[in-house]
mmCIF file of N, CA, C and O in Angstrom:
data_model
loop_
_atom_site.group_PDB
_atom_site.id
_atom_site.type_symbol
_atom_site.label_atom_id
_atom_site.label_comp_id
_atom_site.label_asym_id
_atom_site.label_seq_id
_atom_site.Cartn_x
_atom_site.Cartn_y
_atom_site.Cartn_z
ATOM 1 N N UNK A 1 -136.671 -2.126 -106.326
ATOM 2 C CA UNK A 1 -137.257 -2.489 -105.062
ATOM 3 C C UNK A 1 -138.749 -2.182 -105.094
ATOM 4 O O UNK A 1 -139.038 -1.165 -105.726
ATOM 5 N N UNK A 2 -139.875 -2.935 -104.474
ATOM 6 C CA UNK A 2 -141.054 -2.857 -105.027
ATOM 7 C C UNK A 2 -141.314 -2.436 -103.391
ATOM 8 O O UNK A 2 -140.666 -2.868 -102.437
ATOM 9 N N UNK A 3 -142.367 -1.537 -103.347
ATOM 10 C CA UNK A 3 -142.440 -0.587 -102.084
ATOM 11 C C UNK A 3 -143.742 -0.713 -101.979
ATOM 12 O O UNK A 3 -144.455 -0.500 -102.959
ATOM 13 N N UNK A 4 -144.340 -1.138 -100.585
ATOM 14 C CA UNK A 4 -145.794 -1.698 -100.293
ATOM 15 C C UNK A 4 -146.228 -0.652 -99.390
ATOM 16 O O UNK A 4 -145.484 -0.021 -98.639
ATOM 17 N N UNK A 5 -147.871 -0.462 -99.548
ATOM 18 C CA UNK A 5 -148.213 0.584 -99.049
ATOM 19 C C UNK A 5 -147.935 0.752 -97.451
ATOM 20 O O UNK A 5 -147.629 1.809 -96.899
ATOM 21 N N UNK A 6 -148.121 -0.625 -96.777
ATOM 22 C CA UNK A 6 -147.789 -1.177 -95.673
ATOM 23 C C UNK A 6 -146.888 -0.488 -94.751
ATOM 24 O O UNK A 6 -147.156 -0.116 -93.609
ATOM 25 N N UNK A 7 -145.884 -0.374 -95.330
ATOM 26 C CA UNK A 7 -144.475 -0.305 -95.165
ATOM 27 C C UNK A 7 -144.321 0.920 -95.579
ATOM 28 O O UNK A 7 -143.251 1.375 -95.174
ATOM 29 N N UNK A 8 -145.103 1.870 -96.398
ATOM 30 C CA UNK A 8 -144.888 3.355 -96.234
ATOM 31 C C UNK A 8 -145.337 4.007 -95.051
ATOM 32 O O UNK A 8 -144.721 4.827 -94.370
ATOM 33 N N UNK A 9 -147.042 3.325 -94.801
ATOM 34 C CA UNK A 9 -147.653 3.953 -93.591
ATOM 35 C C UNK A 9 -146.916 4.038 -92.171
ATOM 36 O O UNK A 9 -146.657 4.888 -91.319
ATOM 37 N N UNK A 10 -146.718 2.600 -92.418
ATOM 38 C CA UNK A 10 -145.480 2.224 -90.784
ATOM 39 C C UNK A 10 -144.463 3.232 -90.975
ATOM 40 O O UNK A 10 -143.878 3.660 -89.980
ATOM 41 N N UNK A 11 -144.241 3.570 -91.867
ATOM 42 C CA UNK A 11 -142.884 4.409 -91.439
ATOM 43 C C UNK A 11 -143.487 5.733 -91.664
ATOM 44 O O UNK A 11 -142.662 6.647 -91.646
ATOM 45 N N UNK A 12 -144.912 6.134 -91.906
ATOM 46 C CA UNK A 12 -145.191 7.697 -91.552
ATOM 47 C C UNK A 12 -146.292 7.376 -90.367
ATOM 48 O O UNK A 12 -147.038 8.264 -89.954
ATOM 49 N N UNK A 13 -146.313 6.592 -90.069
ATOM 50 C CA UNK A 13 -147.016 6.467 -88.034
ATOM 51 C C UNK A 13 -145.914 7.058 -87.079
ATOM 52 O O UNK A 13 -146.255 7.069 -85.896
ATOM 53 N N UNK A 14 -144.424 7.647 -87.406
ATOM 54 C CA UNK A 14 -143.699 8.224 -86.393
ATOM 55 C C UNK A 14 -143.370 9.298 -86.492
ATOM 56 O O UNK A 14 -142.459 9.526 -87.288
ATOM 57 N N UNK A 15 -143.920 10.334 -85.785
ATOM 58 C CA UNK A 15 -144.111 11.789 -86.206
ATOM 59 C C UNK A 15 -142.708 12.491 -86.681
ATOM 60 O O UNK A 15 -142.683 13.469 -87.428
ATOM 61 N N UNK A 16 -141.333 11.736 -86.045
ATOM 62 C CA UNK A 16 -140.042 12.062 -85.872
ATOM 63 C C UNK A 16 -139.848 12.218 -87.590
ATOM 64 O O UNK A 16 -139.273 13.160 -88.136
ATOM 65 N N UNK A 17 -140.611 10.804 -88.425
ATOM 66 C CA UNK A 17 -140.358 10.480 -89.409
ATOM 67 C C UNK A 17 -140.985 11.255 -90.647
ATOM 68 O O UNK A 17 -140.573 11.646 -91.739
ATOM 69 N N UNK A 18 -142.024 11.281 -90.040
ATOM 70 C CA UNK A 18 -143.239 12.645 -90.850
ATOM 71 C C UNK A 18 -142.175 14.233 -90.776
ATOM 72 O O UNK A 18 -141.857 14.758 -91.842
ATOM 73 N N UNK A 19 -141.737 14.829 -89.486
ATOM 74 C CA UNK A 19 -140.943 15.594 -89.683
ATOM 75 C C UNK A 19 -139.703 15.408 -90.570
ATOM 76 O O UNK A 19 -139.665 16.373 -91.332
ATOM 77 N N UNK A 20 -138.937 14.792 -90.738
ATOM 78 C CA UNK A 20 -137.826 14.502 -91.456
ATOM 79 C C UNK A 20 -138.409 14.304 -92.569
ATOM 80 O O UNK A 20 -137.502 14.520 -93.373
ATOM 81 N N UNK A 21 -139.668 13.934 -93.382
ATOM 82 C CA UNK A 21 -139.861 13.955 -94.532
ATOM 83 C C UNK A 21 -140.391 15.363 -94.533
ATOM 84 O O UNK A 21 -139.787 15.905 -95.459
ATOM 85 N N UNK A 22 -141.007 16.029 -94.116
ATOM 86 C CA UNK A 22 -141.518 17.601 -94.492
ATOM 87 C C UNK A 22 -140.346 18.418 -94.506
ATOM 88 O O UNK A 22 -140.400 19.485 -95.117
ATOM 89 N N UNK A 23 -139.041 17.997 -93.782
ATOM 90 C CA UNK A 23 -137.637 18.709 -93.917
ATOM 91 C C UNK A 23 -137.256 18.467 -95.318
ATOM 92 O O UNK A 23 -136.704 19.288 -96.051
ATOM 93 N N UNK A 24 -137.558 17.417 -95.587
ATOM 94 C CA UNK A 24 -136.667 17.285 -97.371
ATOM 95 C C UNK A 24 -137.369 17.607 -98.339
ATOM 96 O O UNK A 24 -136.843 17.384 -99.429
ATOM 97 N N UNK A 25 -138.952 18.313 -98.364
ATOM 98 C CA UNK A 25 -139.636 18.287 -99.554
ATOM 99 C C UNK A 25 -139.196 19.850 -100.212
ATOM 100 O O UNK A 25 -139.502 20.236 -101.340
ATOM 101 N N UNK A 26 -138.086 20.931 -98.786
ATOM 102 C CA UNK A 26 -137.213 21.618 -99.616
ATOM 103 C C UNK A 26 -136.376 21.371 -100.268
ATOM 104 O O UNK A 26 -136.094 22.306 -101.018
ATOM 105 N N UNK A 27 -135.629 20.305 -100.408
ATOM 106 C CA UNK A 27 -134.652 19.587 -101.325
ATOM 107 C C UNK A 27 -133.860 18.837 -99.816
ATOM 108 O O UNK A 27 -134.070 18.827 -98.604
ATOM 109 N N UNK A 28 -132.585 18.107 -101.056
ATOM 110 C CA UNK A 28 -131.668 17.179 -100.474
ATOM 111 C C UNK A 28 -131.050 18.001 -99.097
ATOM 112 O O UNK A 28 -130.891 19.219 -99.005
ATOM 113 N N UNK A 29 -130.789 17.101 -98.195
ATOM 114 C CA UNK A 29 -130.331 17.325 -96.813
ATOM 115 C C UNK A 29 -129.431 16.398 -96.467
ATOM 116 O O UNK A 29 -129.701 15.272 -96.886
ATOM 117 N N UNK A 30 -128.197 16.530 -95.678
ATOM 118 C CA UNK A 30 -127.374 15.774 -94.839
ATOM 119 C C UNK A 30 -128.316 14.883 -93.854
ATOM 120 O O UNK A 30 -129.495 14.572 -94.023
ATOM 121 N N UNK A 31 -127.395 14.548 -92.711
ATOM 122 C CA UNK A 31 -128.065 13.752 -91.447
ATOM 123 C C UNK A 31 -127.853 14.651 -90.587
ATOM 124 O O UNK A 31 -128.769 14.868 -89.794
ATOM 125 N N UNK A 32 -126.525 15.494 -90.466
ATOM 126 C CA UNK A 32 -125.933 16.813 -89.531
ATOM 127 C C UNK A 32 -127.444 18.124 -90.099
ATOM 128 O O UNK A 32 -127.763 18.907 -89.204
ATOM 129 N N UNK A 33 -127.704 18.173 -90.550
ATOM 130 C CA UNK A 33 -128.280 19.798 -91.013
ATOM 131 C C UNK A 33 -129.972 19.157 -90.786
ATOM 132 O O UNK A 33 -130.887 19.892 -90.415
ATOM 133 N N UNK A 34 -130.136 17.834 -91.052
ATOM 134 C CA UNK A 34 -131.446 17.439 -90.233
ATOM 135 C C UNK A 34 -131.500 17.618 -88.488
ATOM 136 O O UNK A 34 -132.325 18.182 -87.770
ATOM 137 N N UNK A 35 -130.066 16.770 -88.129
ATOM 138 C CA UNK A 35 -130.215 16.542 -86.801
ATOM 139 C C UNK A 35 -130.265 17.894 -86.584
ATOM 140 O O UNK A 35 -131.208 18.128 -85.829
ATOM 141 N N UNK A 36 -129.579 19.065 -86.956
ATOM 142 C CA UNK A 36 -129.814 20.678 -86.280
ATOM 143 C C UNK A 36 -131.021 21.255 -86.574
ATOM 144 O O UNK A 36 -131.100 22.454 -86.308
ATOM 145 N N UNK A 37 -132.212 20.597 -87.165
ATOM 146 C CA UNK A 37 -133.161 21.389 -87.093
ATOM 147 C C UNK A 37 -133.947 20.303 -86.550
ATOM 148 O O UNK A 37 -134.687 19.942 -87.465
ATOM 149 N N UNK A 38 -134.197 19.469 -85.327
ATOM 150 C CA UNK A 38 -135.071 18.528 -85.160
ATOM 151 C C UNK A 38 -134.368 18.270 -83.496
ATOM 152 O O UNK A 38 -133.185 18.368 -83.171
ATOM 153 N N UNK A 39 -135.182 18.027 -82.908
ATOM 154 C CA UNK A 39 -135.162 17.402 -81.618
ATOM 155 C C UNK A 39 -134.751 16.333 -81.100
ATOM 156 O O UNK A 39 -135.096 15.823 -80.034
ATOM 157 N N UNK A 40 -133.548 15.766 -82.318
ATOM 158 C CA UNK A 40 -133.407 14.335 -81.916
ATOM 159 C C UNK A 40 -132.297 14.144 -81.974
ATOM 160 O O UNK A 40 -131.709 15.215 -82.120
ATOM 161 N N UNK A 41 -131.463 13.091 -81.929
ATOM 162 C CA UNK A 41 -129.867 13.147 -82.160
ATOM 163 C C UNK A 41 -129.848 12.821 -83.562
ATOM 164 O O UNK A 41 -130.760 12.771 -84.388
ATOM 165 N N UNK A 42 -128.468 12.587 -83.661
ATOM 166 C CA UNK A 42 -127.814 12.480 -85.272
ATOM 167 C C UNK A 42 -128.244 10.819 -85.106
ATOM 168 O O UNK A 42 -129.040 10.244 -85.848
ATOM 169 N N UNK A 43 -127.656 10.315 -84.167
ATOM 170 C CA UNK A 43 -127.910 8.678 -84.588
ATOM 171 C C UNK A 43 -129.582 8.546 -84.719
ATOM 172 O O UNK A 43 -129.984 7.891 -85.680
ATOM 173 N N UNK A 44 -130.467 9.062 -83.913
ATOM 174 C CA UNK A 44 -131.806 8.819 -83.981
ATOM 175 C C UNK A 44 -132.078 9.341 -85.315
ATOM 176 O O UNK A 44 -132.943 8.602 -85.784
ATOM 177 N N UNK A 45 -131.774 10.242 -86.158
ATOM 178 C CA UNK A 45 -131.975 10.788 -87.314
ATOM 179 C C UNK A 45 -131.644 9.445 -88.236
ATOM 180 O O UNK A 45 -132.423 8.863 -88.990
ATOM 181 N N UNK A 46 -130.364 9.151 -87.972
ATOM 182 C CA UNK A 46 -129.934 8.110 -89.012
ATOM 183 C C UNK A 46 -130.960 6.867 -89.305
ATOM 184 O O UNK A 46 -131.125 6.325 -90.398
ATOM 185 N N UNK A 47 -131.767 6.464 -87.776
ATOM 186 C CA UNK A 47 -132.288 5.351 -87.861
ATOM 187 C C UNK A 47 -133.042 5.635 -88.478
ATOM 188 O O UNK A 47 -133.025 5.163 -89.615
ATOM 189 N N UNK A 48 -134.131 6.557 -88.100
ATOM 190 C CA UNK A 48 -135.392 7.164 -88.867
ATOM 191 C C UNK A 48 -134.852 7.176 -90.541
ATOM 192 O O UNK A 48 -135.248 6.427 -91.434
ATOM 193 N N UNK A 49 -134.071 8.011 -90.616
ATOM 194 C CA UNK A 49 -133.693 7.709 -92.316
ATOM 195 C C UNK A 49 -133.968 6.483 -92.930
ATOM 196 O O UNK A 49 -134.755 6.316 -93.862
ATOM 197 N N UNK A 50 -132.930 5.179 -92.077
ATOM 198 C CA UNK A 50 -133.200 4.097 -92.648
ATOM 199 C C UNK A 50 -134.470 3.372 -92.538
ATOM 200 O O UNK A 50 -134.389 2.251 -93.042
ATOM 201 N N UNK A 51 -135.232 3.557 -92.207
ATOM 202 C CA UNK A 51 -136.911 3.608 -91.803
ATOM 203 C C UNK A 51 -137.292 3.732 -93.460
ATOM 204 O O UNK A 51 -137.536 2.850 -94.283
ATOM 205 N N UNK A 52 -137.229 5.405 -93.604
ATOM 206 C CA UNK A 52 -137.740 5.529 -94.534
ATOM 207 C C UNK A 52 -137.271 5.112 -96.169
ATOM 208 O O UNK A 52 -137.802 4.703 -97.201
ATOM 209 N N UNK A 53 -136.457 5.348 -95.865
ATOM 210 C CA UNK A 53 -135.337 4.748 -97.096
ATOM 211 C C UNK A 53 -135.764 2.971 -97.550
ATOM 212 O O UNK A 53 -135.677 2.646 -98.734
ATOM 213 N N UNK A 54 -136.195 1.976 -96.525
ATOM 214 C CA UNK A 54 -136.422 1.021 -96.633
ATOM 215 C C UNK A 54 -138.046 0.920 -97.097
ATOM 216 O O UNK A 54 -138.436 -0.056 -97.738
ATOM 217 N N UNK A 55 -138.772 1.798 -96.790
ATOM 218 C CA UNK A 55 -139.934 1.761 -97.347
ATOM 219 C C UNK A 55 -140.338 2.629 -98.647
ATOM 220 O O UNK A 55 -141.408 2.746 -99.243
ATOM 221 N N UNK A 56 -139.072 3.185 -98.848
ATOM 222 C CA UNK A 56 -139.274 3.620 -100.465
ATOM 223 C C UNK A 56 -139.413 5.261 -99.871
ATOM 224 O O UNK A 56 -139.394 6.211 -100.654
ATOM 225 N N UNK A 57 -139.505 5.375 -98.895
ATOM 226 C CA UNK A 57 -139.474 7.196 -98.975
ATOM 227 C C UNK A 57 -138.656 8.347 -99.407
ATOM 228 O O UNK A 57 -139.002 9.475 -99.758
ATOM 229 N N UNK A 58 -137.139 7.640 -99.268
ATOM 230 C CA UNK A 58 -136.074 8.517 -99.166
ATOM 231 C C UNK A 58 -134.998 8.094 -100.214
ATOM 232 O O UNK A 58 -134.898 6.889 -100.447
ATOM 233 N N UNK A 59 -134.216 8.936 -100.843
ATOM 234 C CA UNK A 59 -133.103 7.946 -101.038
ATOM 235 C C UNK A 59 -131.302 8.795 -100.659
ATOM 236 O O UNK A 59 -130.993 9.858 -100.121
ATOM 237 N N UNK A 60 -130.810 8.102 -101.033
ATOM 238 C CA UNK A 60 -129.389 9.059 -100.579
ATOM 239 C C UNK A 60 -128.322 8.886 -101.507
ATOM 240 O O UNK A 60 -128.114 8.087 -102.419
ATOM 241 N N UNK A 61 -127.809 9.689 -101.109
ATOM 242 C CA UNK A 61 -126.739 9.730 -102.528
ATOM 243 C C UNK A 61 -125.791 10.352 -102.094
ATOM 244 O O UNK A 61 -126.068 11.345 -101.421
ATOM 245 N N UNK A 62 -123.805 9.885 -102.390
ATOM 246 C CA UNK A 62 -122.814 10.378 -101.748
ATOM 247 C C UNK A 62 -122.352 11.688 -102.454
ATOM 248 O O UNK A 62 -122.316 11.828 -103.676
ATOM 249 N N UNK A 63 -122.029 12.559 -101.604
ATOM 250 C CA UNK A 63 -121.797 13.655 -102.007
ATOM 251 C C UNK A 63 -120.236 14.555 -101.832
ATOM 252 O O UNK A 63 -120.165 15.777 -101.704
ATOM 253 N N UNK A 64 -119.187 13.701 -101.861
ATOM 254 C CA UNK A 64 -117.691 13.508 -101.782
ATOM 255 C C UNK A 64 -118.139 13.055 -100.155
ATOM 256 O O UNK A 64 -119.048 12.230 -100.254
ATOM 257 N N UNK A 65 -117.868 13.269 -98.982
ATOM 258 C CA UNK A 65 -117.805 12.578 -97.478
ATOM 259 C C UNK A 65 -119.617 12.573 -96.490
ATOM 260 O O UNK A 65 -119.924 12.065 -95.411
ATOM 261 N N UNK A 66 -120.329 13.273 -97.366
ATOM 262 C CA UNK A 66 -121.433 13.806 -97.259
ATOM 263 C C UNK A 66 -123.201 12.366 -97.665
ATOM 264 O O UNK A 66 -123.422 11.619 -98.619
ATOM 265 N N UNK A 67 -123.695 12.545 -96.852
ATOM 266 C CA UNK A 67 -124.447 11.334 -97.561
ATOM 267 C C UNK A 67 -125.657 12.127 -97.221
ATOM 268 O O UNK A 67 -125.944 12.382 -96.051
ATOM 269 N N UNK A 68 -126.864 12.790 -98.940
ATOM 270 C CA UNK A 68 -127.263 13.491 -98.897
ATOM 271 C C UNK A 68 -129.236 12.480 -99.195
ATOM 272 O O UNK A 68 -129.560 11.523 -99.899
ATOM 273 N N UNK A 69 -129.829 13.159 -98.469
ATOM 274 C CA UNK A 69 -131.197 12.277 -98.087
ATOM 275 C C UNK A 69 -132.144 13.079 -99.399
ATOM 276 O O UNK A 69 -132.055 14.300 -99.525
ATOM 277 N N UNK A 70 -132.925 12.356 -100.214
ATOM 278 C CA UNK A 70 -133.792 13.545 -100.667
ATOM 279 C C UNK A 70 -135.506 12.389 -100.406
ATOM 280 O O UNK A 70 -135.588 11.208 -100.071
ATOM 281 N N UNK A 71 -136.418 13.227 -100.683
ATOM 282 C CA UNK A 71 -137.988 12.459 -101.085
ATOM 283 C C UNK A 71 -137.434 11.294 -102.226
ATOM 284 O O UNK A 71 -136.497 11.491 -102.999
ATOM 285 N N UNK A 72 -138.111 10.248 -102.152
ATOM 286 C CA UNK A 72 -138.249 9.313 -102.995
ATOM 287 C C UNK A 72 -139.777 9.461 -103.603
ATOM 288 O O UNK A 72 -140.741 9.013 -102.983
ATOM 289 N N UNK A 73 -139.860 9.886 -104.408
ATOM 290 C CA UNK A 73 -141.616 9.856 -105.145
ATOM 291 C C UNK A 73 -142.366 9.022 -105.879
ATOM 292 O O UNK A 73 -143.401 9.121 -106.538
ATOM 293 N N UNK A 74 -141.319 7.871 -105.511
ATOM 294 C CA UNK A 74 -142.116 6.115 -105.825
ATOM 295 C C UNK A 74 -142.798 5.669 -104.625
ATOM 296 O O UNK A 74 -143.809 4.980 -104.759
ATOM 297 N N UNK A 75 -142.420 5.941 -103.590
ATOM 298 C CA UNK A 75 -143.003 5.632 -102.232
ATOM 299 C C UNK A 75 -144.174 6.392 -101.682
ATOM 300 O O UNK A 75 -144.991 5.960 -100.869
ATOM 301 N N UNK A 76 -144.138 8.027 -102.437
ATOM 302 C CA UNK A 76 -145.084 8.685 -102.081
ATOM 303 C C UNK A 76 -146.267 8.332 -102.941
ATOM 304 O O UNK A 76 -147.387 8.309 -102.431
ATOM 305 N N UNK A 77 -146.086 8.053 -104.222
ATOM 306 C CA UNK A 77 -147.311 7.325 -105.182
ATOM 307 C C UNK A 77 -147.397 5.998 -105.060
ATOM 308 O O UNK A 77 -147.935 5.490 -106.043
ATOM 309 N N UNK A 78 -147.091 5.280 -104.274
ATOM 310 C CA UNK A 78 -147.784 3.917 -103.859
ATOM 311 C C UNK A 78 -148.962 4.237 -102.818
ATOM 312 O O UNK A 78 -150.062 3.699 -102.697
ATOM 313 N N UNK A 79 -148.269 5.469 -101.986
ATOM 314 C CA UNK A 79 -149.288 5.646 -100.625
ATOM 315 C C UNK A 79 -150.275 6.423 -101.233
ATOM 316 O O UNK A 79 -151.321 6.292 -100.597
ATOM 317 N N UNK A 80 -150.384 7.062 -102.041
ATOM 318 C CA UNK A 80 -151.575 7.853 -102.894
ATOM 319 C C UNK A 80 -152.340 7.134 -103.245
ATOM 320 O O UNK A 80 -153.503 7.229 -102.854
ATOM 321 N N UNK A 81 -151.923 6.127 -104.143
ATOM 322 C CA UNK A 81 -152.433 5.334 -105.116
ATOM 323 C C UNK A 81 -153.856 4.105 -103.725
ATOM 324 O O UNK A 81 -155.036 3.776 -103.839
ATOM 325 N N UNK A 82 -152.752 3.860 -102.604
ATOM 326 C CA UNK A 82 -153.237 2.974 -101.957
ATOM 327 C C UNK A 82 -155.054 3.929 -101.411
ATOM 328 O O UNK A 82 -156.213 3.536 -101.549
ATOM 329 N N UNK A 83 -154.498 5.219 -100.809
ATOM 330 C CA UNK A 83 -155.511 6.210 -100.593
ATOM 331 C C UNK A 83 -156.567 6.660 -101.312
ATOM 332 O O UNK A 83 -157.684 6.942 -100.880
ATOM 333 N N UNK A 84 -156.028 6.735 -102.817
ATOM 334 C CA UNK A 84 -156.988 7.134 -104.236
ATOM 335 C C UNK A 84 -158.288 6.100 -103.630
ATOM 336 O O UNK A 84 -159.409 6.470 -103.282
ATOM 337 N N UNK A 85 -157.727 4.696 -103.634
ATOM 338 C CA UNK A 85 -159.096 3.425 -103.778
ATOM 339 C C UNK A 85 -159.713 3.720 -102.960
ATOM 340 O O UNK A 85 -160.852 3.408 -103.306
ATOM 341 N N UNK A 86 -159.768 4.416 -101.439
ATOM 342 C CA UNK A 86 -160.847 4.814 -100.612
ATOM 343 C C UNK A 86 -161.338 5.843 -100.820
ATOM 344 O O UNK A 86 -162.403 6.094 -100.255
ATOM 345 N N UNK A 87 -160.613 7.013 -101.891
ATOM 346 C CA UNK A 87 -161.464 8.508 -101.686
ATOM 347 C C UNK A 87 -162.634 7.243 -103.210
ATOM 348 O O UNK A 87 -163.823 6.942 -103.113
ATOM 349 N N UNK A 88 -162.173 7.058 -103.752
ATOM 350 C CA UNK A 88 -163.162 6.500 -104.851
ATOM 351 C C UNK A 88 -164.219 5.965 -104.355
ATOM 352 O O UNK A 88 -165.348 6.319 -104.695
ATOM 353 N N UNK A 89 -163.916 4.791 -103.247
ATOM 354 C CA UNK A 89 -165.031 4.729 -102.677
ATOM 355 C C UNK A 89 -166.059 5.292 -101.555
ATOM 356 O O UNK A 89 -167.099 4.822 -101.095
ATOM 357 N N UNK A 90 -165.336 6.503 -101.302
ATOM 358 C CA UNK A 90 -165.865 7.100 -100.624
ATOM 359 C C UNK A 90 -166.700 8.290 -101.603
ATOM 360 O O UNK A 90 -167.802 8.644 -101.184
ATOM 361 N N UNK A 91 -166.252 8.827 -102.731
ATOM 362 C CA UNK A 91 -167.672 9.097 -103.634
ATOM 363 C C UNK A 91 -168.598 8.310 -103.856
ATOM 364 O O UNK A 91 -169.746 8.725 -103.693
ATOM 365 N N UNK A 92 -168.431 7.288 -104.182
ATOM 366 C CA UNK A 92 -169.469 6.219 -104.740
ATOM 367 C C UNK A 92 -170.488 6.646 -103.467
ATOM 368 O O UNK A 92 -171.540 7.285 -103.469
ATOM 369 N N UNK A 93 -169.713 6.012 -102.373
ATOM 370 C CA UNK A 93 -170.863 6.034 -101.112
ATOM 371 C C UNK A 93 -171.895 7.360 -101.512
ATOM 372 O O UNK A 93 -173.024 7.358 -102.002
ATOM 373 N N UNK A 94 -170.989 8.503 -101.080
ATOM 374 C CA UNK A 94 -171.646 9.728 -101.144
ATOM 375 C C UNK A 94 -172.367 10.005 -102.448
ATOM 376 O O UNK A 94 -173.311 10.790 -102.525
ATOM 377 N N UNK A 95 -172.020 9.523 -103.166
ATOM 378 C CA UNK A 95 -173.619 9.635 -104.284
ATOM 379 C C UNK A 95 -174.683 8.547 -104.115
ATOM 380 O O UNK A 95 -175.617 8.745 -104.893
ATOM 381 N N UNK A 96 -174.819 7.620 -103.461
ATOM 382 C CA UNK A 96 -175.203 7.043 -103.473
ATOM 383 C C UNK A 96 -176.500 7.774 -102.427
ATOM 384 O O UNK A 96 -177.637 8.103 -102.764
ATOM 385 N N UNK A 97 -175.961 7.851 -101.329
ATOM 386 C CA UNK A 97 -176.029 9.070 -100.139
ATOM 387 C C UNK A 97 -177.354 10.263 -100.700
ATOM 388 O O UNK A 97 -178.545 10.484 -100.483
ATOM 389 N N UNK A 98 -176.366 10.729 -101.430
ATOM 390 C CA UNK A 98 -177.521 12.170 -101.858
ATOM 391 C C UNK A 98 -178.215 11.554 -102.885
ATOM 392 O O UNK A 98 -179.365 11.971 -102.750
ATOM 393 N N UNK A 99 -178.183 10.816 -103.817
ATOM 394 C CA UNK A 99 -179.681 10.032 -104.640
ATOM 395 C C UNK A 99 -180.645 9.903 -103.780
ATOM 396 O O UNK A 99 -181.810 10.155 -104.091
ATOM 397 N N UNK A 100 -180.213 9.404 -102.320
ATOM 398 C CA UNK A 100 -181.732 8.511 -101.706
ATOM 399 C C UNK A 100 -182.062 9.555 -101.131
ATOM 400 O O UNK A 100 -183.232 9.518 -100.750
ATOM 401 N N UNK A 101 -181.361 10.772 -100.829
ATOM 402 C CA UNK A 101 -182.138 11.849 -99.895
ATOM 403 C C UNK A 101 -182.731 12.649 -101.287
ATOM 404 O O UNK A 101 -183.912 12.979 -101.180
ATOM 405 N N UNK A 102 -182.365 12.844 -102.000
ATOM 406 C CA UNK A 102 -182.692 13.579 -103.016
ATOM 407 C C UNK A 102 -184.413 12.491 -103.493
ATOM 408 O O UNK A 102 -185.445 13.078 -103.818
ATOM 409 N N UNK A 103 -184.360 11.568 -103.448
ATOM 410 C CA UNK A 103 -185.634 10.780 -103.920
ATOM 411 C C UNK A 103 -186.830 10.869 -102.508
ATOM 412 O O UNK A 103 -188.037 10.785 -102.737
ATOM 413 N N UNK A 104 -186.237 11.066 -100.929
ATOM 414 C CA UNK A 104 -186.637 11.040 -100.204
ATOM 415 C C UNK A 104 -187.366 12.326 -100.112
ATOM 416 O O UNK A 104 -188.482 12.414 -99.599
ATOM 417 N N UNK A 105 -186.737 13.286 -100.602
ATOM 418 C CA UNK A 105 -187.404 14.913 -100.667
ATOM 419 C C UNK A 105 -188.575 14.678 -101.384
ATOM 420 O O UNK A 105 -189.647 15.159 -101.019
ATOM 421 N N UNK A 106 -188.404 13.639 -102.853
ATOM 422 C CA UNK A 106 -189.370 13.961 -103.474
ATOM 423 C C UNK A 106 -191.071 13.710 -103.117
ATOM 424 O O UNK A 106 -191.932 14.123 -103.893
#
């Protein structure tokens, strides 16, 4: 499944969803042991899961009756990768930046 940066951001614009991913970067989690540490119901948990799961964040895996959520870290290095191209250009700028003040001193 090819995972667009797009479609990572949208699904970390919902804070519900940002929490549920900072819950799993201790490891794999249920939907029951999320919903008990979060403010939301079990079904609202579930949706959010499939949120992220569809944008490459999450994945799950059966665990005999148990369906266990962990980080997906293909989804988190698309959104890096997408971010890298602005910190890059955001040095460029900034040297660019201190050359002309640096020539302006002189």
């Amino acid at each position: 499944m090819s995972v667009s940066a797009s479609a990572v951001l949208d699904a970390l614009g919902d804070a519900n969803r940002r929490a549920i991913l900072e819950r799993l970067t201790g490891g794999p989690l249920a939907v029951g042991v999320l919903a008990d540490r979060l403010p939301i119901s079990r079904p609202a948990v579930s949706q959010h899961l499939r949120v992220l799961k569809e944008a490459g964040l999450v994945t799950e895996s059966s665990v005999g009756t148990r369906r266990l959520y962990r980080i997906d870290s293909a989804g988190l290095a698309v959104v890096r990768e997408y971010l890298d191209g602005f910190w890059g250009s955001a040095l460029d700028n900034f040297a660019r930046l201190a050359e002309a003040e640096a020539e302006r001193k002189e």
